[in-house]
Amino acid sequence: MLLTIYISLDGGVYLWAAILHWIAAIFNAANFLRYVTRFSCDTFGFYVSWVYLQYGVQVLTRQFTESPSGTEGAYVSIILALVLLTAGHLFVIAAQSTFFHRIVRRFFADYGMPISVVACSGLAYWGHFNASNPATLPTAGAFSPAGGREWLVRFWELPAKWVGIAFPFGLVLFILFFFDHNVSSLIAQGSEFPLRKPPGFHWDFFWLGITTFIAGLIGVPAPNGLIPQAPMHTRSLVVMGVKVKDDEEVGVSADGEKALGGVREGVEYPVAVVEQRVSNLVQGSLCLVLMTGPFLHVLGLIPRGVLAGLFWFMGTDALRGSGVTAKFLYLIQDDSLVPLHEPLRKVRPSMIWLFLAIELAGFGATMAITQTIAAIGFPIVIFLLIPIRTHVIPLLPFTHDELGILDGPTASPFTMESVGGSI
């Protein structure tokens, strides 16, 4: 009975969220994105990175009590997680190096992680690792809902009071999706990508409402389209070219005199992006394929330690490219080794520390609330970052030029034009 009420209440939450999605799309609420800057995106991305790391730790620590082979299997899972983390970053380093042909480097960038997952999963079945019997991913029957319930969730049979109770949770889910989906779309259409086709924020958000409603109707987790809208998806579709530039390298001789030498170096740069929807469709279709019996059996062979390592890799990789991390690394860097063209050189160090402290405070508040019983309200804290940036930070002793360097639009003017332009 309780399971039925919970699933039905969940369906009611999704229904309210879907209705709010449709209303927001019809009235062009995505235009609010013009107020979203790198400050909000960097803080939110920094938070997501640490959530990945935390969840990876949780996956491993639970195995000390849930693993069928006890602590031995749990320790093997930790080894598998560390091997996957290391292998994933080695592929990233190889992809960003000057070794091998650029086609090989591109192969490493696109397929390094799938290769790592397959290799580490196979490692679990080798020698003493196999004898330790590490825990694997739990699976159920093909196209079968969990708990033996029926597919259709009859949320319309809920008593009226539960429908009202579902509304505030639907509102929180709507806020999360509004920020997460749309901001991810902005980042995936950043100025570093040479896009030519205009975006469709309102139309995409309307369709997200439809998929949220369907999720509630059949009792599955609500999707937010984050994979198709992820920057790594756009990055994998970028066509790179190579140009040769002449540069002047400045060195210092043994007696302290500067020595100039002409250097010719090849530089990779983005030429175009393969803008299409086929890869998005394939990603969604693969979810259905993986629900079939043979592929569910394969998924059931993947150790949970590999999943933990995947979360660790995503978290550390995101931290490595985070704007918060970049500011911190600049502040602790040897000033004599900082490139002369570094924009942060034009900002007072005290103002960088202040801006970084505000970002870390936003991250800390979001992380703190997720550790409490009020964790479901964390999207509201994230959403409050936008008015803080718009109304509070300009009152602090930053100059206009300093704020322009520390912060700025998330996407290019071409992309921001569809939401009324940036502030």
XYZ file of N, CA and C in Angstrom, residues 193-311:
357
model
N 32.694 26.776 -29.305
C 32.203 25.891 -30.351
C 31.692 26.721 -31.533
N 32.203 26.493 -32.737
C 31.766 27.271 -33.912
C 30.421 26.780 -34.448
N 29.353 27.092 -33.725
C 28.006 26.650 -34.112
C 27.420 27.579 -35.163
N 26.579 27.021 -36.013
C 25.935 27.802 -37.069
C 24.418 27.751 -36.993
N 23.872 26.686 -36.399
C 22.426 26.565 -36.302
C 21.936 27.228 -35.013
N 20.812 27.925 -35.066
C 20.313 28.611 -33.863
C 19.772 27.611 -32.840
N 19.803 27.978 -31.561
C 19.304 27.075 -30.514
C 17.780 27.109 -30.433
N 17.218 26.194 -29.655
C 15.765 26.136 -29.462
C 15.437 25.860 -28.014
N 15.771 26.798 -27.127
C 15.596 26.585 -25.692
C 14.140 26.317 -25.320
N 13.213 27.131 -25.830
C 11.803 26.994 -25.447
C 11.233 25.669 -25.940
N 11.554 25.307 -27.182
C 11.029 24.074 -27.759
C 11.587 22.852 -27.028
N 12.887 22.872 -26.731
C 13.496 21.760 -25.996
C 12.877 21.613 -24.611
N 12.627 22.741 -23.951
C 12.073 22.683 -22.601
C 10.636 22.184 -22.623
N 9.892 22.509 -23.675
C 8.535 21.980 -23.815
C 8.574 20.454 -23.955
N 9.506 19.948 -24.749
C 9.639 18.506 -24.910
C 10.123 17.848 -23.628
N 10.930 18.539 -22.845
C 11.357 18.005 -21.559
C 10.158 17.826 -20.639
N 9.172 18.727 -20.734
C 7.944 18.553 -19.972
C 7.186 17.307 -20.394
N 7.173 17.015 -21.692
C 6.487 15.809 -22.176
C 7.176 14.551 -21.655
N 8.512 14.502 -21.734
C 9.226 13.325 -21.243
C 9.097 13.176 -19.724
N 9.012 14.299 -19.004
C 8.802 14.235 -17.554
C 7.431 13.654 -17.245
N 6.412 14.047 -18.008
C 5.061 13.510 -17.811
C 5.026 12.008 -18.095
N 5.682 11.590 -19.165
C 5.708 10.162 -19.506
C 6.430 9.372 -18.418
N 7.520 9.953 -17.877
C 8.256 9.284 -16.798
C 7.354 9.068 -15.585
N 6.563 10.065 -15.244
C 5.646 9.909 -14.122
C 4.543 8.906 -14.407
N 4.149 8.810 -15.660
C 3.057 7.911 -16.045
C 3.475 6.445 -15.956
N 4.762 6.163 -16.201
C 5.215 4.774 -16.152
C 6.137 4.501 -14.962
N 6.361 5.512 -14.112
C 7.095 5.291 -12.874
C 8.578 5.057 -13.034
N 9.228 5.825 -13.908
C 10.681 5.735 -14.057
C 11.288 7.078 -13.661
N 12.593 7.128 -13.360
C 13.216 8.408 -12.983
C 13.044 9.463 -14.062
N 12.828 10.689 -13.646
C 12.593 11.781 -14.588
C 13.870 12.114 -15.347
N 13.813 12.138 -16.666
C 14.998 12.507 -17.449
C 15.101 14.028 -17.568
N 16.309 14.515 -17.748
C 16.452 15.953 -17.973
C 17.277 16.265 -19.208
N 17.478 15.260 -20.067
C 18.157 15.512 -21.324
C 19.592 15.961 -21.183
N 20.226 15.652 -20.053
C 21.561 16.200 -19.784
C 22.623 15.598 -20.694
N 22.461 14.334 -21.094
C 23.500 13.721 -21.930
C 23.569 14.388 -23.304
N 22.443 14.545 -24.020
C 22.552 15.237 -25.312
C 23.018 16.680 -25.179
N 22.708 17.322 -24.031
C 23.046 18.724 -23.858
C 24.382 18.921 -23.150
N 25.119 17.843 -22.913
C 26.375 17.966 -22.171
C 27.477 18.538 -23.070
N 28.372 19.353 -22.517
C 29.487 19.889 -23.313
C 30.347 18.795 -23.934
N 30.499 17.644 -23.233
C 31.324 16.570 -23.790
C 30.696 16.011 -25.072
N 29.369 16.099 -25.174
C 28.705 15.653 -26.401
C 29.058 16.583 -27.554
N 28.965 17.895 -27.317
C 29.339 18.851 -28.360
C 30.809 18.722 -28.709
N 31.632 18.544 -27.685
C 33.081 18.444 -27.913
C 33.422 17.249 -28.795
N 32.668 16.158 -28.641
C 32.944 14.972 -29.449
C 32.516 15.161 -30.897
N 31.685 16.185 -31.169
C 31.206 16.445 -32.530
C 31.992 17.555 -33.224
N 32.994 18.104 -32.553
C 33.781 19.188 -33.133
C 34.749 18.637 -34.174
N 34.810 19.310 -35.319
C 35.774 18.978 -36.365
C 36.986 19.888 -36.166
N 38.140 19.276 -35.949
C 39.348 20.044 -35.658
C 40.199 20.202 -36.920
N 40.835 21.355 -37.015
C 41.794 21.611 -38.081
C 43.125 21.985 -37.477
N 44.146 22.057 -38.298
C 45.491 22.399 -37.830
C 46.002 23.577 -38.642
N 46.476 24.572 -37.951
C 47.090 25.706 -38.629
C 48.475 25.933 -38.036
N 49.350 26.435 -38.847
C 50.720 26.709 -38.419
C 50.845 28.191 -38.150
N 51.339 28.525 -36.989
C 51.504 29.940 -36.647
C 52.961 30.220 -36.312
N 53.369 31.419 -36.576
C 54.710 31.870 -36.199
C 54.627 32.550 -34.851
N 55.480 32.130 -33.956
C 55.465 32.722 -32.620
C 56.896 33.064 -32.236
N 57.036 33.883 -31.271
C 58.360 34.298 -30.819
C 58.533 33.842 -29.384
N 59.462 32.968 -29.202
C 59.697 32.401 -27.882
C 60.753 33.218 -27.157
N 60.466 33.554 -25.931
C 61.398 34.342 -25.135
C 62.038 33.440 -24.100
N 63.360 33.340 -24.143
C 64.074 32.536 -23.176
C 65.032 33.398 -22.367
N 65.630 32.849 -21.361
C 66.585 33.585 -20.527
C 67.889 32.804 -20.514
N 68.946 33.461 -20.886
C 70.252 32.796 -20.942
C 70.838 32.694 -19.538
N 72.008 32.047 -19.468
C 72.635 31.820 -18.162
C 73.026 33.122 -17.474
N 73.360 34.160 -18.260
C 73.763 35.429 -17.651
C 72.583 36.373 -17.447
N 71.375 35.874 -17.655
C 70.203 36.689 -17.384
C 69.699 37.476 -18.559
N 70.362 37.384 -19.710
C 69.915 38.126 -20.879
C 68.795 37.361 -21.590
N 67.816 38.093 -22.143
C 66.716 37.470 -22.879
C 67.187 37.077 -24.273
N 66.785 35.893 -24.692
C 67.137 35.399 -26.016
C 65.859 35.169 -26.804
N 65.794 35.716 -28.023
C 64.608 35.581 -28.861
C 64.871 34.567 -29.956
N 63.882 33.747 -30.212
C 64.020 32.763 -31.278
C 62.700 32.529 -31.949
N 62.661 32.503 -33.279
C 61.430 32.250 -34.002
C 61.052 30.782 -33.909
N 59.807 30.497 -33.621
C 59.313 29.137 -33.473
C 58.072 28.965 -34.334
N 58.011 27.860 -35.079
C 56.822 27.524 -35.854
C 56.176 26.313 -35.207
N 54.925 26.436 -34.855
C 54.243 25.332 -34.199
C 52.848 25.159 -34.772
N 52.409 23.902 -34.821
C 51.068 23.589 -35.277
C 50.075 23.712 -34.133
N 48.947 24.300 -34.417
C 47.924 24.509 -33.400
C 46.604 23.946 -33.906
N 45.978 23.094 -33.092
C 44.661 22.574 -33.438
C 43.601 23.580 -33.026
N 42.611 23.746 -33.867
C 41.528 24.671 -33.555
C 40.226 24.132 -34.138
N 39.080 24.449 -33.513
C 37.801 23.943 -34.002
C 37.388 24.623 -35.300
N 37.062 23.828 -36.296
C 36.656 24.342 -37.589
C 35.130 24.389 -37.702
N 34.472 23.337 -37.228
C 33.018 23.242 -37.337
C 32.510 22.232 -36.318
N 31.209 22.170 -36.184
C 30.548 21.186 -35.325
C 29.527 20.440 -36.174
N 29.523 19.122 -36.053
C 28.540 18.313 -36.790
C 27.199 18.461 -36.061
N 26.419 19.431 -36.475
C 25.158 19.752 -35.795
C 24.039 18.890 -36.373
N 23.572 17.933 -35.602
C 22.530 17.007 -36.020
C 21.854 16.448 -34.765
N 20.833 15.660 -34.954
C 20.117 15.052 -33.837
C 20.206 13.528 -33.853
N 21.000 12.989 -34.777
C 21.115 11.536 -34.875
C 21.772 10.959 -33.623
N 22.879 11.578 -33.173
C 23.568 11.052 -31.995
C 22.680 11.134 -30.764
N 21.858 12.191 -30.654
C 20.914 12.282 -29.534
C 19.924 11.124 -29.575
N 19.396 10.843 -30.771
C 18.424 9.766 -30.930
C 19.045 8.415 -30.609
N 20.292 8.224 -31.038
C 20.971 6.959 -30.777
C 21.180 6.769 -29.283
N 21.558 7.841 -28.572
C 21.761 7.751 -27.124
C 20.478 7.326 -26.419
N 19.356 7.941 -26.809
C 18.089 7.565 -26.198
C 17.676 6.157 -26.562
N 17.907 5.767 -27.807
C 17.530 4.427 -28.252
C 18.349 3.355 -27.549
N 19.607 3.656 -27.255
C 20.458 2.683 -26.572
C 19.932 2.366 -25.171
N 19.244 3.325 -24.550
C 18.640 3.049 -23.239
C 17.606 1.930 -23.355
N 16.832 1.945 -24.443
C 15.855 0.874 -24.670
C 16.563 -0.439 -25.002
N 17.629 -0.357 -25.795
C 18.368 -1.567 -26.157
C 18.946 -2.235 -24.918
N 19.452 -1.404 -23.987
C 20.067 -1.957 -22.778
C 19.051 -2.568 -21.825
N 17.755 -2.378 -22.093
C 16.724 -2.998 -21.262
C 16.351 -4.390 -21.751
N 16.907 -4.821 -22.866
C 16.642 -6.167 -23.368
C 17.450 -7.191 -22.575
N 16.984 -8.434 -22.604
C 17.588 -9.483 -21.797
C 19.078 -9.664 -21.979
N 19.594 -9.811 -23.208
C 21.037 -10.038 -23.383
C 21.891 -8.898 -22.842
N 21.469 -7.648 -23.091
C 22.268 -6.518 -22.630
C 22.140 -6.313 -21.123
N 20.987 -6.663 -20.557
C 20.872 -6.612 -19.100
C 21.826 -7.610 -18.446
N 22.008 -8.750 -19.092
C 22.968 -9.723 -18.568
C 24.383 -9.144 -18.596
N 24.725 -8.447 -19.686
C 26.051 -7.824 -19.788
C 26.211 -6.740 -18.730
N 25.183 -5.920 -18.538
C 25.251 -4.877 -17.504
C 25.435 -5.487 -16.119
N 24.823 -6.641 -15.902
C 24.947 -7.308 -14.609
C 26.328 -7.849 -14.336
N 27.190 -7.859 -15.344
C 28.569 -8.326 -15.166
C 29.522 -7.199 -14.785
N 29.071 -5.950 -14.887
C 29.945 -4.807 -14.590
C 30.057 -4.635 -13.076
N 31.249 -4.634 -12.529
C 31.415 -4.459 -11.070
C 31.011 -3.053 -10.632
N 30.514 -2.968 -9.430
C 30.136 -1.652 -8.893
C 31.364 -0.767 -8.684
N 32.514 -1.385 -8.477
C 33.732 -0.597 -8.348
C 34.045 0.172 -9.619
N 33.722 -0.405 -10.781
C 33.909 0.292 -12.047
C 32.982 1.499 -12.121
N 31.752 1.336 -11.648
C 30.815 2.465 -11.603
C 31.351 3.572 -10.706
N 31.890 3.191 -9.545
C 32.469 4.189 -8.634
C 33.633 4.912 -9.298
N 34.490 4.167 -10.001
C 35.604 4.792 -10.705
C 35.132 5.732 -11.797
N 34.027 5.388 -12.451
C 33.469 6.263 -13.483
C 32.999 7.576 -12.872
N 32.352 7.494 -11.705
C 31.935 8.721 -11.022
C 33.147 9.546 -10.605
